Amino acid sequence: MSTGILVYLIVANVYVFLLMWLDYYQQKTGKKEWPVSEWQMMTIGLCGGGLGGALAMIILGHKENRQRVKIIFSLGLIIAVILFAKMVGWI
């Protein structure tokens, strides 16, 4: 098994979750000290961080009304499942 893929998936998902949390926090408090790029969240989400983004949407209720974000995170989740399946030898 390749632990590199697993480490990448963990880091990507935690990173997207933290970006979503930071964006949510800044939106609620009105403080935009470090602006979060939606493009950055969606790019990392598409590259395997879809689970972290989806969990942030569910837990925080942030960006849950944006259809394109849901689609991107769903595609990212599919990519993550494919990478994981490849890592464990299912495909």
PDB file of N, CA and C in Angstrom:
ATOM      1  N   MET A   1       0.831  -1.190   0.000  1.00  0.00           N
ATOM      2  CA  MET A   1       0.000   0.000   0.000  1.00  0.00           C
ATOM      3  C   MET A   1       0.869   1.245   0.000  1.00  0.00           C
ATOM      4  N   SER A   2       0.386   2.251  -0.686  1.00  0.00           N
ATOM      5  CA  SER A   2       1.111   3.515  -0.751  1.00  0.00           C
ATOM      6  C   SER A   2       0.561   4.464   0.311  1.00  0.00           C
ATOM      7  N   THR A   3       1.382   4.759   1.296  1.00  0.00           N
ATOM      8  CA  THR A   3       0.928   5.661   2.348  1.00  0.00           C
ATOM      9  C   THR A   3       0.902   7.103   1.866  1.00  0.00           C
ATOM     10  N   GLY A   4       1.611   7.392   0.778  1.00  0.00           N
ATOM     11  CA  GLY A   4       1.613   8.751   0.231  1.00  0.00           C
ATOM     12  C   GLY A   4       0.226   9.201  -0.184  1.00  0.00           C
ATOM     13  N   ILE A   5      -0.534   8.298  -0.803  1.00  0.00           N
ATOM     14  CA  ILE A   5      -1.888   8.639  -1.223  1.00  0.00           C
ATOM     15  C   ILE A   5      -2.764   8.898  -0.003  1.00  0.00           C
ATOM     16  N   LEU A   6      -2.634   8.062   1.009  1.00  0.00           N
ATOM     17  CA  LEU A   6      -3.424   8.233   2.224  1.00  0.00           C
ATOM     18  C   LEU A   6      -3.100   9.554   2.916  1.00  0.00           C
ATOM     19  N   VAL A   7      -1.823   9.864   3.027  1.00  0.00           N
ATOM     20  CA  VAL A   7      -1.401  11.131   3.642  1.00  0.00           C
ATOM     21  C   VAL A   7      -1.946  12.307   2.842  1.00  0.00           C
ATOM     22  N   TYR A   8      -1.848  12.224   1.511  1.00  0.00           N
ATOM     23  CA  TYR A   8      -2.370  13.293   0.662  1.00  0.00           C
ATOM     24  C   TYR A   8      -3.866  13.495   0.901  1.00  0.00           C
ATOM     25  N   LEU A   9      -4.623  12.402   0.916  1.00  0.00           N
ATOM     26  CA  LEU A   9      -6.071  12.513   1.103  1.00  0.00           C
ATOM     27  C   LEU A   9      -6.419  13.116   2.463  1.00  0.00           C
ATOM     28  N   ILE A  10      -5.704  12.707   3.495  1.00  0.00           N
ATOM     29  CA  ILE A  10      -5.957  13.253   4.831  1.00  0.00           C
ATOM     30  C   ILE A  10      -5.646  14.743   4.867  1.00  0.00           C
ATOM     31  N   VAL A  11      -4.489  15.125   4.349  1.00  0.00           N
ATOM     32  CA  VAL A  11      -4.088  16.533   4.359  1.00  0.00           C
ATOM     33  C   VAL A  11      -5.054  17.378   3.528  1.00  0.00           C
ATOM     34  N   ALA A  12      -5.417  16.909   2.337  1.00  0.00           N
ATOM     35  CA  ALA A  12      -6.325  17.667   1.467  1.00  0.00           C
ATOM     36  C   ALA A  12      -7.677  17.870   2.135  1.00  0.00           C
ATOM     37  N   ASN A  13      -8.212  16.831   2.763  1.00  0.00           N
ATOM     38  CA  ASN A  13      -9.523  16.941   3.387  1.00  0.00           C
ATOM     39  C   ASN A  13      -9.509  17.818   4.637  1.00  0.00           C
ATOM     40  N   VAL A  14      -8.482  17.687   5.445  1.00  0.00           N
ATOM     41  CA  VAL A  14      -8.366  18.548   6.629  1.00  0.00           C
ATOM     42  C   VAL A  14      -8.174  19.999   6.198  1.00  0.00           C
ATOM     43  N   TYR A  15      -7.380  20.225   5.165  1.00  0.00           N
ATOM     44  CA  TYR A  15      -7.125  21.577   4.667  1.00  0.00           C
ATOM     45  C   TYR A  15      -8.418  22.228   4.168  1.00  0.00           C
ATOM     46  N   VAL A  16      -9.196  21.498   3.378  1.00  0.00           N
ATOM     47  CA  VAL A  16     -10.455  22.052   2.873  1.00  0.00           C
ATOM     48  C   VAL A  16     -11.418  22.323   4.026  1.00  0.00           C
ATOM     49  N   PHE A  17     -11.492  21.396   4.979  1.00  0.00           N
ATOM     50  CA  PHE A  17     -12.374  21.616   6.127  1.00  0.00           C
ATOM     51  C   PHE A  17     -11.968  22.877   6.877  1.00  0.00           C
ATOM     52  N   LEU A  18     -10.667  23.058   7.118  1.00  0.00           N
ATOM     53  CA  LEU A  18     -10.199  24.241   7.839  1.00  0.00           C
ATOM     54  C   LEU A  18     -10.442  25.523   7.052  1.00  0.00           C
ATOM     55  N   LEU A  19     -10.268  25.480   5.736  1.00  0.00           N
ATOM     56  CA  LEU A  19     -10.572  26.660   4.912  1.00  0.00           C
ATOM     57  C   LEU A  19     -12.053  27.015   4.991  1.00  0.00           C
ATOM     58  N   MET A  20     -12.894  26.001   4.940  1.00  0.00           N
ATOM     59  CA  MET A  20     -14.342  26.243   5.034  1.00  0.00           C
ATOM     60  C   MET A  20     -14.694  26.808   6.415  1.00  0.00           C
ATOM     61  N   TRP A  21     -14.071  26.265   7.457  1.00  0.00           N
ATOM     62  CA  TRP A  21     -14.329  26.766   8.801  1.00  0.00           C
ATOM     63  C   TRP A  21     -13.880  28.220   8.931  1.00  0.00           C
ATOM     64  N   LEU A  22     -12.694  28.551   8.410  1.00  0.00           N
ATOM     65  CA  LEU A  22     -12.184  29.915   8.481  1.00  0.00           C
ATOM     66  C   LEU A  22     -13.095  30.871   7.722  1.00  0.00           C
ATOM     67  N   ASP A  23     -13.528  30.474   6.539  1.00  0.00           N
ATOM     68  CA  ASP A  23     -14.439  31.311   5.756  1.00  0.00           C
ATOM     69  C   ASP A  23     -15.763  31.505   6.496  1.00  0.00           C
ATOM     70  N   TYR A  24     -16.272  30.442   7.087  1.00  0.00           N
ATOM     71  CA  TYR A  24     -17.505  30.514   7.869  1.00  0.00           C
ATOM     72  C   TYR A  24     -17.338  31.455   9.064  1.00  0.00           C
ATOM     73  N   TYR A  25     -16.246  31.309   9.789  1.00  0.00           N
ATOM     74  CA  TYR A  25     -15.969  32.155  10.956  1.00  0.00           C
ATOM     75  C   TYR A  25     -15.877  33.623  10.553  1.00  0.00           C
ATOM     76  N   GLN A  26     -15.159  33.894   9.473  1.00  0.00           N
ATOM     77  CA  GLN A  26     -15.003  35.276   9.026  1.00  0.00           C
ATOM     78  C   GLN A  26     -16.325  35.862   8.559  1.00  0.00           C
ATOM     79  N   GLN A  27     -17.158  35.055   7.953  1.00  0.00           N
ATOM     80  CA  GLN A  27     -18.462  35.531   7.517  1.00  0.00           C
ATOM     81  C   GLN A  27     -19.341  35.865   8.716  1.00  0.00           C
ATOM     82  N   LYS A  28     -19.324  35.019   9.738  1.00  0.00           N
ATOM     83  CA  LYS A  28     -20.167  35.234  10.912  1.00  0.00           C
ATOM     84  C   LYS A  28     -19.704  36.415  11.758  1.00  0.00           C
ATOM     85  N   THR A  29     -18.387  36.619  11.857  1.00  0.00           N
ATOM     86  CA  THR A  29     -17.874  37.694  12.700  1.00  0.00           C
ATOM     87  C   THR A  29     -17.678  39.001  11.950  1.00  0.00           C
ATOM     88  N   GLY A  30     -17.683  38.944  10.632  1.00  0.00           N
ATOM     89  CA  GLY A  30     -17.469  40.149   9.831  1.00  0.00           C
ATOM     90  C   GLY A  30     -16.004  40.534   9.705  1.00  0.00           C
ATOM     91  N   LYS A  31     -15.118  39.711  10.239  1.00  0.00           N
ATOM     92  CA  LYS A  31     -13.678  39.988  10.158  1.00  0.00           C
ATOM     93  C   LYS A  31     -13.102  39.250   8.955  1.00  0.00           C
ATOM     94  N   LYS A  32     -12.548  39.989   8.025  1.00  0.00           N
ATOM     95  CA  LYS A  32     -11.939  39.380   6.840  1.00  0.00           C
ATOM     96  C   LYS A  32     -10.431  39.654   6.865  1.00  0.00           C
ATOM     97  N   GLU A  33      -9.777  39.196   7.942  1.00  0.00           N
ATOM     98  CA  GLU A  33      -8.345  39.435   8.091  1.00  0.00           C
ATOM     99  C   GLU A  33      -7.534  38.640   7.074  1.00  0.00           C
ATOM    100  N   TRP A  34      -7.996  37.422   6.788  1.00  0.00           N
ATOM    101  CA  TRP A  34      -7.309  36.573   5.823  1.00  0.00           C
ATOM    102  C   TRP A  34      -8.363  36.013   4.885  1.00  0.00           C
ATOM    103  N   PRO A  35      -8.620  36.706   3.764  1.00  0.00           N
ATOM    104  CA  PRO A  35      -9.699  36.246   2.886  1.00  0.00           C
ATOM    105  C   PRO A  35      -9.445  34.857   2.319  1.00  0.00           C
ATOM    106  N   VAL A  36     -10.490  34.065   2.311  1.00  0.00           N
ATOM    107  CA  VAL A  36     -10.409  32.697   1.799  1.00  0.00           C
ATOM    108  C   VAL A  36     -10.963  32.691   0.380  1.00  0.00           C
ATOM    109  N   SER A  37     -10.197  32.165  -0.527  1.00  0.00           N
ATOM    110  CA  SER A  37     -10.606  32.097  -1.917  1.00  0.00           C
ATOM    111  C   SER A  37     -11.504  30.880  -2.141  1.00  0.00           C
ATOM    112  N   GLU A  38     -12.714  31.129  -2.658  1.00  0.00           N
ATOM    113  CA  GLU A  38     -13.598  30.007  -2.973  1.00  0.00           C
ATOM    114  C   GLU A  38     -12.963  29.131  -4.045  1.00  0.00           C
ATOM    115  N   TRP A  39     -12.244  29.749  -4.957  1.00  0.00           N
ATOM    116  CA  TRP A  39     -11.533  29.008  -5.999  1.00  0.00           C
ATOM    117  C   TRP A  39     -10.557  28.018  -5.383  1.00  0.00           C
ATOM    118  N   GLN A  40      -9.838  28.452  -4.352  1.00  0.00           N
ATOM    119  CA  GLN A  40      -8.870  27.574  -3.682  1.00  0.00           C
ATOM    120  C   GLN A  40      -9.580  26.407  -2.991  1.00  0.00           C
ATOM    121  N   MET A  41     -10.686  26.691  -2.299  1.00  0.00           N
ATOM    122  CA  MET A  41     -11.438  25.627  -1.636  1.00  0.00           C
ATOM    123  C   MET A  41     -11.932  24.601  -2.647  1.00  0.00           C
ATOM    124  N   MET A  42     -12.464  25.083  -3.751  1.00  0.00           N
ATOM    125  CA  MET A  42     -13.031  24.171  -4.736  1.00  0.00           C
ATOM    126  C   MET A  42     -11.959  23.394  -5.480  1.00  0.00           C
ATOM    127  N   THR A  43     -10.804  23.999  -5.722  1.00  0.00           N
ATOM    128  CA  THR A  43      -9.725  23.290  -6.410  1.00  0.00           C
ATOM    129  C   THR A  43      -9.204  22.135  -5.558  1.00  0.00           C
ATOM    130  N   ILE A  44      -8.916  22.401  -4.302  1.00  0.00           N
ATOM    131  CA  ILE A  44      -8.438  21.336  -3.419  1.00  0.00           C
ATOM    132  C   ILE A  44      -9.542  20.310  -3.189  1.00  0.00           C
ATOM    133  N   GLY A  45     -10.777  20.771  -3.085  1.00  0.00           N
ATOM    134  CA  GLY A  45     -11.903  19.853  -2.943  1.00  0.00           C
ATOM    135  C   GLY A  45     -12.027  18.918  -4.127  1.00  0.00           C
ATOM    136  N   LEU A  46     -11.805  19.438  -5.312  1.00  0.00           N
ATOM    137  CA  LEU A  46     -11.874  18.612  -6.516  1.00  0.00           C
ATOM    138  C   LEU A  46     -10.713  17.631  -6.600  1.00  0.00           C
ATOM    139  N   CYS A  47      -9.597  18.000  -6.047  1.00  0.00           N
ATOM    140  CA  CYS A  47      -8.393  17.151  -6.108  1.00  0.00           C
ATOM    141  C   CYS A  47      -8.334  16.152  -4.957  1.00  0.00           C
ATOM    142  N   GLY A  48      -9.478  15.711  -4.478  1.00  0.00           N
ATOM    143  CA  GLY A  48      -9.512  14.675  -3.451  1.00  0.00           C
ATOM    144  C   GLY A  48      -9.973  15.143  -2.092  1.00  0.00           C
ATOM    145  N   GLY A  49     -10.245  16.428  -1.938  1.00  0.00           N
ATOM    146  CA  GLY A  49     -10.673  16.945  -0.638  1.00  0.00           C
ATOM    147  C   GLY A  49     -12.174  17.099  -0.505  1.00  0.00           C
ATOM    148  N   GLY A  50     -12.916  16.372  -1.303  1.00  0.00           N
ATOM    149  CA  GLY A  50     -14.368  16.499  -1.304  1.00  0.00           C
ATOM    150  C   GLY A  50     -15.028  16.107   0.002  1.00  0.00           C
ATOM    151  N   LEU A  51     -14.484  15.118   0.692  1.00  0.00           N
ATOM    152  CA  LEU A  51     -15.070  14.688   1.959  1.00  0.00           C
ATOM    153  C   LEU A  51     -14.960  15.793   3.005  1.00  0.00           C
ATOM    154  N   GLY A  52     -13.803  16.423   3.090  1.00  0.00           N
ATOM    155  CA  GLY A  52     -13.626  17.514   4.045  1.00  0.00           C
ATOM    156  C   GLY A  52     -14.568  18.673   3.765  1.00  0.00           C
ATOM    157  N   GLY A  53     -14.725  19.000   2.485  1.00  0.00           N
ATOM    158  CA  GLY A  53     -15.647  20.066   2.111  1.00  0.00           C
ATOM    159  C   GLY A  53     -17.090  19.705   2.393  1.00  0.00           C
ATOM    160  N   ALA A  54     -17.457  18.471   2.082  1.00  0.00           N
ATOM    161  CA  ALA A  54     -18.830  18.024   2.330  1.00  0.00           C
ATOM    162  C   ALA A  54     -19.137  17.999   3.825  1.00  0.00           C
ATOM    163  N   LEU A  55     -18.184  17.530   4.624  1.00  0.00           N
ATOM    164  CA  LEU A  55     -18.387  17.523   6.074  1.00  0.00           C
ATOM    165  C   LEU A  55     -18.528  18.942   6.622  1.00  0.00           C
ATOM    166  N   ALA A  56     -17.740  19.864   6.103  1.00  0.00           N
ATOM    167  CA  ALA A  56     -17.844  21.260   6.545  1.00  0.00           C
ATOM    168  C   ALA A  56     -19.202  21.836   6.171  1.00  0.00           C
ATOM    169  N   MET A  57     -19.689  21.490   4.984  1.00  0.00           N
ATOM    170  CA  MET A  57     -21.014  21.969   4.581  1.00  0.00           C
ATOM    171  C   MET A  57     -22.091  21.423   5.511  1.00  0.00           C
ATOM    172  N   ILE A  58     -21.976  20.158   5.898  1.00  0.00           N
ATOM    173  CA  ILE A  58     -22.974  19.533   6.764  1.00  0.00           C
ATOM    174  C   ILE A  58     -22.866  20.059   8.200  1.00  0.00           C
ATOM    175  N   ILE A  59     -21.661  20.068   8.751  1.00  0.00           N
ATOM    176  CA  ILE A  59     -21.460  20.453  10.148  1.00  0.00           C
ATOM    177  C   ILE A  59     -21.691  21.951  10.371  1.00  0.00           C
ATOM    178  N   LEU A  60     -21.108  22.777   9.481  1.00  0.00           N
ATOM    179  CA  LEU A  60     -21.189  24.225   9.652  1.00  0.00           C
ATOM    180  C   LEU A  60     -22.405  24.837   8.970  1.00  0.00           C
ATOM    181  N   GLY A  61     -22.959  24.128   7.992  1.00  0.00           N
ATOM    182  CA  GLY A  61     -24.054  24.698   7.221  1.00  0.00           C
ATOM    183  C   GLY A  61     -23.582  25.824   6.325  1.00  0.00           C
ATOM    184  N   HIS A  62     -22.308  25.789   5.957  1.00  0.00           N
ATOM    185  CA  HIS A  62     -21.693  26.865   5.180  1.00  0.00           C
ATOM    186  C   HIS A  62     -21.646  26.490   3.703  1.00  0.00           C
ATOM    187  N   LYS A  63     -22.095  27.382   2.853  1.00  0.00           N
ATOM    188  CA  LYS A  63     -22.113  27.228   1.391  1.00  0.00           C
ATOM    189  C   LYS A  63     -22.990  26.067   0.945  1.00  0.00           C
ATOM    190  N   GLU A  64     -23.930  25.674   1.786  1.00  0.00           N
ATOM    191  CA  GLU A  64     -24.771  24.537   1.453  1.00  0.00           C
ATOM    192  C   GLU A  64     -25.806  24.856   0.383  1.00  0.00           C
ATOM    193  N   ASN A  65     -26.025  26.121   0.098  1.00  0.00           N
ATOM    194  CA  ASN A  65     -26.986  26.506  -0.930  1.00  0.00           C
ATOM    195  C   ASN A  65     -26.334  26.725  -2.290  1.00  0.00           C
ATOM    196  N   ARG A  66     -25.033  26.582  -2.381  1.00  0.00           N
ATOM    197  CA  ARG A  66     -24.332  26.793  -3.644  1.00  0.00           C
ATOM    198  C   ARG A  66     -24.198  25.473  -4.386  1.00  0.00           C
ATOM    199  N   GLN A  67     -24.906  25.382  -5.485  1.00  0.00           N
ATOM    200  CA  GLN A  67     -24.965  24.138  -6.249  1.00  0.00           C
ATOM    201  C   GLN A  67     -23.601  23.752  -6.813  1.00  0.00           C
ATOM    202  N   ARG A  68     -22.842  24.723  -7.327  1.00  0.00           N
ATOM    203  CA  ARG A  68     -21.548  24.369  -7.921  1.00  0.00           C
ATOM    204  C   ARG A  68     -20.575  23.841  -6.874  1.00  0.00           C
ATOM    205  N   VAL A  69     -20.659  24.335  -5.648  1.00  0.00           N
ATOM    206  CA  VAL A  69     -19.791  23.835  -4.579  1.00  0.00           C
ATOM    207  C   VAL A  69     -20.156  22.390  -4.257  1.00  0.00           C
ATOM    208  N   LYS A  70     -21.440  22.086  -4.207  1.00  0.00           N
ATOM    209  CA  LYS A  70     -21.879  20.712  -3.954  1.00  0.00           C
ATOM    210  C   LYS A  70     -21.379  19.774  -5.052  1.00  0.00           C
ATOM    211  N   ILE A  71     -21.473  20.221  -6.291  1.00  0.00           N
ATOM    212  CA  ILE A  71     -21.031  19.391  -7.417  1.00  0.00           C
ATOM    213  C   ILE A  71     -19.529  19.156  -7.357  1.00  0.00           C
ATOM    214  N   ILE A  72     -18.760  20.207  -7.112  1.00  0.00           N
ATOM    215  CA  ILE A  72     -17.294  20.087  -7.052  1.00  0.00           C
ATOM    216  C   ILE A  72     -16.888  19.156  -5.916  1.00  0.00           C
ATOM    217  N   PHE A  73     -17.477  19.325  -4.740  1.00  0.00           N
ATOM    218  CA  PHE A  73     -17.116  18.465  -3.612  1.00  0.00           C
ATOM    219  C   PHE A  73     -17.544  17.023  -3.857  1.00  0.00           C
ATOM    220  N   SER A  74     -18.654  16.826  -4.535  1.00  0.00           N
ATOM    221  CA  SER A  74     -19.094  15.462  -4.870  1.00  0.00           C
ATOM    222  C   SER A  74     -18.108  14.802  -5.823  1.00  0.00           C
ATOM    223  N   LEU A  75     -17.657  15.542  -6.824  1.00  0.00           N
ATOM    224  CA  LEU A  75     -16.651  15.009  -7.753  1.00  0.00           C
ATOM    225  C   LEU A  75     -15.338  14.725  -7.022  1.00  0.00           C
ATOM    226  N   GLY A  76     -14.958  15.612  -6.112  1.00  0.00           N
ATOM    227  CA  GLY A  76     -13.752  15.400  -5.314  1.00  0.00           C
ATOM    228  C   GLY A  76     -13.844  14.172  -4.441  1.00  0.00           C
ATOM    229  N   LEU A  77     -15.031  13.911  -3.918  1.00  0.00           N
ATOM    230  CA  LEU A  77     -15.244  12.715  -3.105  1.00  0.00           C
ATOM    231  C   LEU A  77     -15.108  11.459  -3.958  1.00  0.00           C
ATOM    232  N   ILE A  78     -15.638  11.497  -5.162  1.00  0.00           N
ATOM    233  CA  ILE A  78     -15.494  10.363  -6.084  1.00  0.00           C
ATOM    234  C   ILE A  78     -14.027  10.130  -6.416  1.00  0.00           C
ATOM    235  N   ILE A  79     -13.298  11.195  -6.666  1.00  0.00           N
ATOM    236  CA  ILE A  79     -11.862  11.073  -6.959  1.00  0.00           C
ATOM    237  C   ILE A  79     -11.125  10.482  -5.769  1.00  0.00           C
ATOM    238  N   ALA A  80     -11.476  10.925  -4.550  1.00  0.00           N
ATOM    239  CA  ALA A  80     -10.835  10.395  -3.342  1.00  0.00           C
ATOM    240  C   ALA A  80     -11.117   8.910  -3.178  1.00  0.00           C
ATOM    241  N   VAL A  81     -12.330   8.486  -3.461  1.00  0.00           N
ATOM    242  CA  VAL A  81     -12.677   7.063  -3.350  1.00  0.00           C
ATOM    243  C   VAL A  81     -11.875   6.256  -4.372  1.00  0.00           C
ATOM    244  N   ILE A  82     -11.744   6.777  -5.577  1.00  0.00           N
ATOM    245  CA  ILE A  82     -10.962   6.086  -6.606  1.00  0.00           C
ATOM    246  C   ILE A  82      -9.497   5.979  -6.180  1.00  0.00           C
ATOM    247  N   LEU A  83      -8.932   7.070  -5.651  1.00  0.00           N
ATOM    248  CA  LEU A  83      -7.535   7.030  -5.197  1.00  0.00           C
ATOM    249  C   LEU A  83      -7.358   6.034  -4.041  1.00  0.00           C
ATOM    250  N   PHE A  84      -8.306   6.040  -3.109  1.00  0.00           N
ATOM    251  CA  PHE A  84      -8.233   5.096  -2.001  1.00  0.00           C
ATOM    252  C   PHE A  84      -8.349   3.651  -2.479  1.00  0.00           C
ATOM    253  N   ALA A  85      -9.283   3.418  -3.401  1.00  0.00           N
ATOM    254  CA  ALA A  85      -9.458   2.061  -3.951  1.00  0.00           C
ATOM    255  C   ALA A  85      -8.193   1.609  -4.667  1.00  0.00           C
ATOM    256  N   LYS A  86      -7.555   2.514  -5.366  1.00  0.00           N
ATOM    257  CA  LYS A  86      -6.290   2.188  -6.052  1.00  0.00           C
ATOM    258  C   LYS A  86      -5.198   1.873  -5.031  1.00  0.00           C
ATOM    259  N   MET A  87      -5.189   2.635  -3.939  1.00  0.00           N
ATOM    260  CA  MET A  87      -4.173   2.434  -2.917  1.00  0.00           C
ATOM    261  C   MET A  87      -4.290   1.067  -2.263  1.00  0.00           C
ATOM    262  N   VAL A  88      -5.506   0.636  -1.959  1.00  0.00           N
ATOM    263  CA  VAL A  88      -5.674  -0.651  -1.277  1.00  0.00           C
ATOM    264  C   VAL A  88      -5.747  -1.830  -2.235  1.00  0.00           C
ATOM    265  N   GLY A  89      -5.698  -1.551  -3.533  1.00  0.00           N
ATOM    266  CA  GLY A  89      -5.643  -2.621  -4.515  1.00  0.00           C
ATOM    267  C   GLY A  89      -6.994  -3.143  -4.980  1.00  0.00           C
ATOM    268  N   TRP A  90      -8.043  -2.384  -4.760  1.00  0.00           N
ATOM    269  CA  TRP A  90      -9.361  -2.800  -5.216  1.00  0.00           C
ATOM    270  C   TRP A  90      -9.509  -2.612  -6.716  1.00  0.00           C
ATOM    271  N   ILE A  91      -8.755  -1.674  -7.283  1.00  0.00           N
ATOM    272  CA  ILE A  91      -8.774  -1.471  -8.744  1.00  0.00           C
ATOM    273  C   ILE A  91      -7.364  -1.428  -9.270  1.00  0.00           C
TER     274      ILE A  91
END
